[in-house]
Amino acid sequence: MQFRAWLLRRQQLQGRRRRPAAPLPQALAGTLQNPYKHGHGFNGERMYWSRTLIPTSREVPADADILSHQLMVRAGLVRRLSAGIYDWLPLGWRAMQKICGIMRQEMSRIDAEEIQMPAVVPAELWKQTGRYFDYGPLLFKLKDRKDAEMILGPTHEEIVTELVKASVSSHKQLPLTLYQIQQKFRDEARPRSGLLRVREFIMKDAYSFHSSLDSLGQTYHDMFNAYVRIFKRCGVTAIPVEAESGPIGGDASHEFICPCAAGEDVIARSEDGSYAANLERADRQIPADVSFPIASADVAAQLQRIHTPGAASMEQVCAFLHVASQQMIKTLVFARSEAAGGGFVVACVRGDHEVNEAKLRRLVGHVQLADDAAARAAGFVIGFVGPHVVNQTGAQLVIDPDALAMTAAVTGANETDYHVTNFNWINHVEAQHRSKAQVADIRNVVEGDKSPGGSRLTLDKGIELGHVFKLGTKYSKALGAVYLDDKQQSQPMIMGCYGIGPGRIIVAALETLSDKDGIVWPVNIAPFEVLITPIRYEGQAKTVADELHAQLAARGVDVLLDDRDQRPGVKFKDGDLIGIPLRIVLGEKGLATGQVELKRRTSATPEMLPLENLADRLGKIIDEMRPKV
RNA sequence: CGGGGCGUAGCUCAGCUUGGCUAGAGCGCUUGGUUCGGGACCAAGAGGUCGCAGGUUCAAAUCCUGUCGCCCCGACCA
């Protein structure tokens, strides 16, 4: 390197070091109206583009096929290291930290206290609750040097229960709510959809402990409201829906779903807005007086047996016989667990419907789709089963009302490569089995079904952002977490758990709010609130840019200065891509008249602002942009 | 786990069918110059064990076998 160049470089570096440091957040706390004054998230931080890492890209990454994933990589938020494993780069990490800051504030409001539990935990605890086996291959497992089995925690019910068990022994110490924001590990069979389903992710998980169901209900209610506030402040849509609730039942579980096409969950909502539930949970209105229908006289009473070689699936049979799936009865054979009484359950739904296992389980106890070999051994010709199989096997029969209403159905013949037509319940299922049959809603709802309140249901895909859940005593009983009540009786603690995936909030924001030019951050989770873009970072523009940079930071605004020696077009394109809510453009024309240009990311046209009190003015604009909660 | 696709420069890709000279393009990067309000231009450069291993062949990015990794659909899954 030439000496002059070396000297110049050295002077530049020294110049950098002499630049005054940004003021400490504490110095500002009392003077400012901003949402991070509790010391979480950021508080008037400033950064120079040239000194941080924002690897933007014009190219769409080849391994990203959903919008949020493409944007996260193109805008330099994340980088994939392995399947479902990502680096978080400065911009993405800042957004994450802001979300975490909001969550901390809202947890604090409802008296939940933050803790930090280990990511590496002994497998033994997980064996005690049975989840070591329930989770199976989803667990990351490892051994320490003494050959002790450890796992990387996918969630922390066991650990927090163990903690509280050791430290709480009286009802006077309850209720208690603890939470953490921590790394989780799940060895997903198939990580997918970019940052939506990953193997290592951050989760805010809260756990509450109670001495009464009323107390649990109160905390559940508080947590529910805190979640509503969190999502609103983050600027993402999150619809609370009823979710599968396990043993406690009732209103014991809600998910917060952001409707969008990239989502993996399906939710059902009524058009009158009074009902929303996860598809797994969604109920429908069924007539009160369902009974076995009498086939009309023009339907032959005899089954018509038809050779359907190799056609064992619904589509194959429909295509082979040229019938619509609505004319068919789908008959599925389930095996009931020994604990629930054993035996087989035959579930019948209309051909175009799907059995909902959760509904079936609520009705008949724990079942799962029967093992092929076991079912065949018991006389079920898998692939060609019809409802009348119960005549031979005596299995329990469960019929969905829509299947029950059919009087000339096509269904399996109970022999290989044969189906039957003209099936009807009265003629072909023996009376003794009809009388024992249960008729109930056992299928997934479909678009157009009636909600329990009678309004029309619609279905949408969505991203699960959060989940609140009444756990009951499952973990406290398994791990012996008990307290002494006011009558000196030992009682298992009643628990609730509550999770939010901040990474998914980012995904949801990008999926639902971006435009063709890039990200459009909601102000509260934007990595920076203001982007200063001098057309050329020199002369008066540089002076004004630096001053504004410092003033905004001093006022508590997070601000990024694009000090790169790049052409304006490059800066504008990059600015749009990374989606900072407000952009201040400093150009010669405006500065000559004492004005700067304000371009909102959400607006196509800029507005001119005078230089006087610019930082204050911008601060107010930002405050106005924040969602009111 | 079943089905499909893909691994060549930091990124996006061509070359492979039909083996053959020093492995290419665009973007990005470096240096110099001209530019400078929506991803500039000129010139000169740096950068690749063609995922890895083995095999066939005089010769392999190219053909064969194995293996690892990644993406998509499904199964599974809070």
PDB file of N, CA and C (backbone and C1' of nucleotides) in Angstrom, chain A residues 58-59 62 65 82-83 186 190 197 280 536 567-570 572 574 576 583 587 597, chain B residues 11-13 26-28 35-40 70-78:
ATOM      1  N   ARG A  58     -29.746  -8.703  -4.722  1.00  0.00           N
ATOM      2  CA  ARG A  58     -30.744  -8.517  -5.758  1.00  0.00           C
ATOM      3  C   ARG A  58     -31.345  -9.862  -6.169  1.00  0.00           C
ATOM      4  N   GLU A  59     -30.545 -10.880  -6.035  1.00  0.00           N
ATOM      5  CA  GLU A  59     -30.980 -12.213  -6.473  1.00  0.00           C
ATOM      6  C   GLU A  59     -31.912 -12.848  -5.443  1.00  0.00           C
ATOM      7  N   ALA A  62     -31.986 -19.341  -4.221  1.00  0.00           N
ATOM      8  CA  ALA A  62     -32.556 -20.500  -4.904  1.00  0.00           C
ATOM      9  C   ALA A  62     -33.329 -21.414  -3.968  1.00  0.00           C
ATOM     10  N   ASP A  65     -38.639 -20.321  -1.300  1.00  0.00           N
ATOM     11  CA  ASP A  65     -39.774 -20.206  -2.220  1.00  0.00           C
ATOM     12  C   ASP A  65     -40.964 -19.510  -1.605  1.00  0.00           C
ATOM     13  N   SER A  82     -27.779 -24.432   7.931  1.00  0.00           N
ATOM     14  CA  SER A  82     -28.091 -25.842   7.708  1.00  0.00           C
ATOM     15  C   SER A  82     -29.613 -25.904   7.607  1.00  0.00           C
ATOM     16  N   ALA A  83     -30.149 -27.086   7.290  1.00  0.00           N
ATOM     17  CA  ALA A  83     -31.610 -27.161   7.145  1.00  0.00           C
ATOM     18  C   ALA A  83     -32.294 -26.749   8.450  1.00  0.00           C
ATOM     19  N   ARG A 186     -35.910 -28.545  18.035  1.00  0.00           N
ATOM     20  CA  ARG A 186     -36.769 -29.652  17.623  1.00  0.00           C
ATOM     21  C   ARG A 186     -36.220 -30.204  16.313  1.00  0.00           C
ATOM     22  N   ARG A 190     -39.054 -32.522   8.733  1.00  0.00           N
ATOM     23  CA  ARG A 190     -38.829 -31.738   7.529  1.00  0.00           C
ATOM     24  C   ARG A 190     -38.955 -30.253   7.840  1.00  0.00           C
ATOM     25  N   ARG A 197     -40.845 -23.143   9.920  1.00  0.00           N
ATOM     26  CA  ARG A 197     -40.649 -24.403  10.654  1.00  0.00           C
ATOM     27  C   ARG A 197     -39.170 -24.709  10.668  1.00  0.00           C
ATOM     28  N   GLU A 280     -58.635 -28.403  13.657  1.00  0.00           N
ATOM     29  CA  GLU A 280     -58.631 -29.601  14.489  1.00  0.00           C
ATOM     30  C   GLU A 280     -59.701 -29.540  15.575  1.00  0.00           C
ATOM     31  N   ARG A 536     -25.459  12.403  -1.336  1.00  0.00           N
ATOM     32  CA  ARG A 536     -24.004  12.220  -1.273  1.00  0.00           C
ATOM     33  C   ARG A 536     -23.572  12.577   0.135  1.00  0.00           C
ATOM     34  N   ARG A 567     -24.288   5.118  -5.370  1.00  0.00           N
ATOM     35  CA  ARG A 567     -25.190   5.959  -6.152  1.00  0.00           C
ATOM     36  C   ARG A 567     -26.561   5.979  -5.478  1.00  0.00           C
ATOM     37  N   PRO A 568     -27.295   7.103  -5.656  1.00  0.00           N
ATOM     38  CA  PRO A 568     -28.597   7.221  -4.974  1.00  0.00           C
ATOM     39  C   PRO A 568     -29.522   6.041  -5.261  1.00  0.00           C
ATOM     40  N   GLY A 569     -29.536   5.597  -6.499  1.00  0.00           N
ATOM     41  CA  GLY A 569     -30.434   4.497  -6.850  1.00  0.00           C
ATOM     42  C   GLY A 569     -30.199   3.264  -5.999  1.00  0.00           C
ATOM     43  N   VAL A 570     -28.930   2.980  -5.772  1.00  0.00           N
ATOM     44  CA  VAL A 570     -28.592   1.815  -4.959  1.00  0.00           C
ATOM     45  C   VAL A 570     -29.103   2.003  -3.539  1.00  0.00           C
ATOM     46  N   PHE A 572     -31.549   3.924  -2.499  1.00  0.00           N
ATOM     47  CA  PHE A 572     -33.016   3.888  -2.448  1.00  0.00           C
ATOM     48  C   PHE A 572     -33.534   2.456  -2.538  1.00  0.00           C
ATOM     49  N   ASP A 574     -31.973  -0.331  -1.791  1.00  0.00           N
ATOM     50  CA  ASP A 574     -31.650  -1.029  -0.542  1.00  0.00           C
ATOM     51  C   ASP A 574     -32.559  -0.572   0.591  1.00  0.00           C
ATOM     52  N   ASP A 576     -35.621   0.635   0.399  1.00  0.00           N
ATOM     53  CA  ASP A 576     -36.942   0.033   0.234  1.00  0.00           C
ATOM     54  C   ASP A 576     -36.918  -1.427   0.657  1.00  0.00           C
ATOM     55  N   ARG A 583     -37.879   7.387   5.873  1.00  0.00           N
ATOM     56  CA  ARG A 583     -36.592   7.676   5.250  1.00  0.00           C
ATOM     57  C   ARG A 583     -36.461   9.179   5.049  1.00  0.00           C
ATOM     58  N   GLY A 587     -30.809  16.006   0.023  1.00  0.00           N
ATOM     59  CA  GLY A 587     -30.285  16.328  -1.289  1.00  0.00           C
ATOM     60  C   GLY A 587     -29.987  17.817  -1.393  1.00  0.00           C
ATOM     61  N   GLU A 597     -36.429  15.803   2.702  1.00  0.00           N
ATOM     62  CA  GLU A 597     -37.536  15.039   2.155  1.00  0.00           C
ATOM     63  C   GLU A 597     -37.837  13.867   3.084  1.00  0.00           C
TER      64      GLU A 597
ATOM     65  P     C B  11     -22.863 -18.728  -2.399  1.00  0.00           P
ATOM     66  O5'   C B  11     -23.819 -17.689  -3.096  1.00  0.00           O
ATOM     67  C5'   C B  11     -24.813 -16.994  -2.345  1.00  0.00           C
ATOM     68  C4'   C B  11     -25.640 -16.141  -3.273  1.00  0.00           C
ATOM     69  C3'   C B  11     -26.268 -16.888  -4.443  1.00  0.00           C
ATOM     70  O3'   C B  11     -27.483 -17.512  -4.088  1.00  0.00           O
ATOM     71  C1'   C B  11     -25.193 -14.944  -5.242  1.00  0.00           C
ATOM     72  P     U B  12     -27.975 -18.811  -4.866  1.00  0.00           P
ATOM     73  O5'   U B  12     -28.346 -18.231  -6.299  1.00  0.00           O
ATOM     74  C5'   U B  12     -29.469 -17.369  -6.451  1.00  0.00           C
ATOM     75  C4'   U B  12     -29.647 -17.020  -7.901  1.00  0.00           C
ATOM     76  C3'   U B  12     -29.653 -18.202  -8.858  1.00  0.00           C
ATOM     77  O3'   U B  12     -30.915 -18.836  -8.903  1.00  0.00           O
ATOM     78  C1'   U B  12     -28.232 -16.513  -9.705  1.00  0.00           C
ATOM     79  P     C B  13     -31.000 -20.358  -9.394  1.00  0.00           P
ATOM     80  O5'   C B  13     -30.442 -20.210 -10.864  1.00  0.00           O
ATOM     81  C5'   C B  13     -29.863 -21.280 -11.555  1.00  0.00           C
ATOM     82  C4'   C B  13     -29.230 -20.717 -12.800  1.00  0.00           C
ATOM     83  C3'   C B  13     -28.576 -21.743 -13.715  1.00  0.00           C
ATOM     84  O3'   C B  13     -29.522 -22.383 -14.542  1.00  0.00           O
ATOM     85  C1'   C B  13     -27.148 -19.883 -13.441  1.00  0.00           C
ATOM     86  P     G B  26     -20.220 -11.180 -18.285  1.00  0.00           P
ATOM     87  O5'   G B  26     -21.543 -10.978 -17.438  1.00  0.00           O
ATOM     88  C5'   G B  26     -22.758 -10.573 -18.073  1.00  0.00           C
ATOM     89  C4'   G B  26     -23.888 -10.621 -17.085  1.00  0.00           C
ATOM     90  C3'   G B  26     -23.632  -9.875 -15.781  1.00  0.00           C
ATOM     91  O3'   G B  26     -23.876  -8.489 -15.890  1.00  0.00           O
ATOM     92  C1'   G B  26     -24.489 -12.018 -15.297  1.00  0.00           C
ATOM     93  P     C B  27     -23.031  -7.469 -14.998  1.00  0.00           P
ATOM     94  O5'   C B  27     -23.541  -7.767 -13.515  1.00  0.00           O
ATOM     95  C5'   C B  27     -24.869  -7.422 -13.132  1.00  0.00           C
ATOM     96  C4'   C B  27     -25.174  -7.966 -11.751  1.00  0.00           C
ATOM     97  C3'   C B  27     -24.240  -7.521 -10.645  1.00  0.00           C
ATOM     98  O3'   C B  27     -24.536  -6.211 -10.164  1.00  0.00           O
ATOM     99  C1'   C B  27     -24.596  -9.848 -10.473  1.00  0.00           C
ATOM    100  P     G B  28     -23.346  -5.254  -9.701  1.00  0.00           P
ATOM    101  O5'   G B  28     -22.732  -6.030  -8.458  1.00  0.00           O
ATOM    102  C5'   G B  28     -23.447  -6.130  -7.231  1.00  0.00           C
ATOM    103  C4'   G B  28     -22.709  -7.010  -6.257  1.00  0.00           C
ATOM    104  C3'   G B  28     -21.280  -6.580  -5.943  1.00  0.00           C
ATOM    105  O3'   G B  28     -21.235  -5.569  -4.953  1.00  0.00           O
ATOM    106  C1'   G B  28     -21.305  -8.881  -6.435  1.00  0.00           C
ATOM    107  P     U B  35     -16.568  13.615 -14.941  1.00  0.00           P
ATOM    108  O5'   U B  35     -17.842  12.693 -15.049  1.00  0.00           O
ATOM    109  C5'   U B  35     -18.923  12.857 -14.171  1.00  0.00           C
ATOM    110  C4'   U B  35     -19.857  11.690 -14.318  1.00  0.00           C
ATOM    111  C3'   U B  35     -21.034  11.742 -13.366  1.00  0.00           C
ATOM    112  O3'   U B  35     -22.086  12.503 -13.920  1.00  0.00           O
ATOM    113  C1'   U B  35     -20.032   9.598 -13.276  1.00  0.00           C
ATOM    114  P     C B  36     -22.683  13.650 -12.993  1.00  0.00           P
ATOM    115  O5'   C B  36     -23.605  12.829 -11.980  1.00  0.00           O
ATOM    116  C5'   C B  36     -24.419  11.764 -12.447  1.00  0.00           C
ATOM    117  C4'   C B  36     -24.960  11.013 -11.254  1.00  0.00           C
ATOM    118  C3'   C B  36     -25.590  11.938 -10.220  1.00  0.00           C
ATOM    119  O3'   C B  36     -26.798  11.394  -9.750  1.00  0.00           O
ATOM    120  C1'   C B  36     -23.853  10.637  -9.241  1.00  0.00           C
ATOM    121  P     G B  37     -28.195  12.249 -10.010  1.00  0.00           P
ATOM    122  O5'   G B  37     -28.978  11.761  -8.702  1.00  0.00           O
ATOM    123  C5'   G B  37     -29.278  10.383  -8.536  1.00  0.00           C
ATOM    124  C4'   G B  37     -30.759  10.223  -8.280  1.00  0.00           C
ATOM    125  C3'   G B  37     -31.632  10.870  -9.351  1.00  0.00           C
ATOM    126  O3'   G B  37     -32.811  10.099  -9.516  1.00  0.00           O
ATOM    127  C1'   G B  37     -32.138  11.804  -7.269  1.00  0.00           C
ATOM    128  P     G B  38     -32.861   8.783 -10.412  1.00  0.00           P
ATOM    129  O5'   G B  38     -32.459   7.731  -9.286  1.00  0.00           O
ATOM    130  C5'   G B  38     -31.544   6.676  -9.580  1.00  0.00           C
ATOM    131  C4'   G B  38     -32.241   5.352  -9.413  1.00  0.00           C
ATOM    132  C3'   G B  38     -33.302   5.064 -10.468  1.00  0.00           C
ATOM    133  O3'   G B  38     -33.314   3.664 -10.713  1.00  0.00           O
ATOM    134  C1'   G B  38     -34.284   5.007  -8.334  1.00  0.00           C
ATOM    135  P     G B  39     -32.142   3.187 -11.769  1.00  0.00           P
ATOM    136  O5'   G B  39     -30.991   2.751 -10.783  1.00  0.00           O
ATOM    137  C5'   G B  39     -31.246   1.743  -9.825  1.00  0.00           C
ATOM    138  C4'   G B  39     -29.939   1.178  -9.384  1.00  0.00           C
ATOM    139  C3'   G B  39     -29.202   0.365 -10.465  1.00  0.00           C
ATOM    140  O3'   G B  39     -27.825   0.489 -10.177  1.00  0.00           O
ATOM    141  C1'   G B  39     -29.696  -1.007  -8.622  1.00  0.00           C
ATOM    142  P     A B  40     -26.951   1.539 -10.988  1.00  0.00           P
ATOM    143  O5'   A B  40     -27.083   1.184 -12.520  1.00  0.00           O
ATOM    144  C5'   A B  40     -25.951   0.827 -13.256  1.00  0.00           C
ATOM    145  C4'   A B  40     -25.579   1.968 -14.184  1.00  0.00           C
ATOM    146  C3'   A B  40     -24.367   1.670 -15.042  1.00  0.00           C
ATOM    147  O3'   A B  40     -24.742   0.938 -16.186  1.00  0.00           O
ATOM    148  C1'   A B  40     -24.148   3.802 -14.058  1.00  0.00           C
ATOM    149  P     C B  70     -28.879 -30.410   5.154  1.00  0.00           P
ATOM    150  O5'   C B  70     -29.472 -29.678   3.864  1.00  0.00           O
ATOM    151  C5'   C B  70     -29.085 -28.351   3.571  1.00  0.00           C
ATOM    152  C4'   C B  70     -29.628 -27.921   2.239  1.00  0.00           C
ATOM    153  C3'   C B  70     -31.132 -28.003   2.057  1.00  0.00           C
ATOM    154  O3'   C B  70     -31.813 -26.930   2.677  1.00  0.00           O
ATOM    155  C1'   C B  70     -30.066 -28.864   0.134  1.00  0.00           C
ATOM    156  P     C B  71     -33.307 -27.145   3.161  1.00  0.00           P
ATOM    157  O5'   C B  71     -34.128 -27.070   1.794  1.00  0.00           O
ATOM    158  C5'   C B  71     -34.180 -25.869   1.053  1.00  0.00           C
ATOM    159  C4'   C B  71     -34.939 -26.075  -0.227  1.00  0.00           C
ATOM    160  C3'   C B  71     -36.327 -26.676  -0.083  1.00  0.00           C
ATOM    161  O3'   C B  71     -37.287 -25.711   0.290  1.00  0.00           O
ATOM    162  C1'   C B  71     -35.178 -27.797  -1.806  1.00  0.00           C
ATOM    163  P     C B  72     -38.580 -26.203   1.109  1.00  0.00           P
ATOM    164  O5'   C B  72     -39.453 -26.916  -0.013  1.00  0.00           O
ATOM    165  C5'   C B  72     -39.991 -26.173  -1.093  1.00  0.00           C
ATOM    166  C4'   C B  72     -40.673 -27.087  -2.079  1.00  0.00           C
ATOM    167  C3'   C B  72     -41.742 -27.998  -1.495  1.00  0.00           C
ATOM    168  O3'   C B  72     -42.980 -27.331  -1.315  1.00  0.00           O
ATOM    169  C1'   C B  72     -40.336 -29.262  -2.890  1.00  0.00           C
ATOM    170  P     C B  73     -43.940 -27.813  -0.144  1.00  0.00           P
ATOM    171  O5'   C B  73     -44.558 -29.162  -0.718  1.00  0.00           O
ATOM    172  C5'   C B  73     -45.388 -29.150  -1.866  1.00  0.00           C
ATOM    173  C4'   C B  73     -45.833 -30.551  -2.209  1.00  0.00           C
ATOM    174  C3'   C B  73     -46.378 -31.378  -1.047  1.00  0.00           C
ATOM    175  O3'   C B  73     -47.722 -31.060  -0.736  1.00  0.00           O
ATOM    176  C1'   C B  73     -44.841 -32.678  -2.261  1.00  0.00           C
ATOM    177  P     G B  74     -48.221 -31.159   0.786  1.00  0.00           P
ATOM    178  O5'   G B  74     -48.087 -32.714   1.107  1.00  0.00           O
ATOM    179  C5'   G B  74     -49.037 -33.623   0.598  1.00  0.00           C
ATOM    180  C4'   G B  74     -48.595 -35.046   0.814  1.00  0.00           C
ATOM    181  C3'   G B  74     -48.556 -35.550   2.252  1.00  0.00           C
ATOM    182  O3'   G B  74     -49.840 -35.856   2.762  1.00  0.00           O
ATOM    183  C1'   G B  74     -46.631 -36.286   1.102  1.00  0.00           C
ATOM    184  P     A B  75     -50.114 -35.728   4.317  1.00  0.00           P
ATOM    185  O5'   A B  75     -49.226 -36.898   4.914  1.00  0.00           O
ATOM    186  C5'   A B  75     -49.642 -38.264   4.787  1.00  0.00           C
ATOM    187  C4'   A B  75     -48.650 -39.161   5.474  1.00  0.00           C
ATOM    188  C3'   A B  75     -48.427 -38.882   6.959  1.00  0.00           C
ATOM    189  O3'   A B  75     -49.399 -39.526   7.767  1.00  0.00           O
ATOM    190  C1'   A B  75     -46.345 -39.051   5.868  1.00  0.00           C
ATOM    191  P     C B  76     -49.980 -38.800   9.060  1.00  0.00           P
ATOM    192  O5'   C B  76     -48.664 -38.521   9.911  1.00  0.00           O
ATOM    193  C5'   C B  76     -47.999 -39.590  10.581  1.00  0.00           C
ATOM    194  C4'   C B  76     -46.726 -39.084  11.212  1.00  0.00           C
ATOM    195  C3'   C B  76     -46.899 -37.971  12.247  1.00  0.00           C
ATOM    196  O3'   C B  76     -47.252 -38.477  13.513  1.00  0.00           O
ATOM    197  C1'   C B  76     -45.180 -37.376  10.760  1.00  0.00           C
ATOM    198  P     C B  77     -48.295 -37.673  14.428  1.00  0.00           P
ATOM    199  O5'   C B  77     -47.467 -36.376  14.800  1.00  0.00           O
ATOM    200  C5'   C B  77     -46.255 -36.476  15.548  1.00  0.00           C
ATOM    201  C4'   C B  77     -45.562 -35.138  15.559  1.00  0.00           C
ATOM    202  C3'   C B  77     -46.352 -34.006  16.188  1.00  0.00           C
ATOM    203  O3'   C B  77     -46.176 -33.989  17.593  1.00  0.00           O
ATOM    204  C1'   C B  77     -45.431 -33.291  14.118  1.00  0.00           C
ATOM    205  P     A B  78     -47.291 -33.469  18.557  1.00  0.00           P
ATOM    206  O5'   A B  78     -47.017 -31.898  18.643  1.00  0.00           O
ATOM    207  C5'   A B  78     -46.013 -31.408  19.523  1.00  0.00           C
ATOM    208  C4'   A B  78     -45.855 -29.914  19.352  1.00  0.00           C
ATOM    209  C3'   A B  78     -46.262 -29.142  20.616  1.00  0.00           C
ATOM    210  O3'   A B  78     -45.284 -28.125  20.853  1.00  0.00           O
ATOM    211  C1'   A B  78     -47.284 -28.216  18.682  1.00  0.00           C
TER     212        A B  78
END
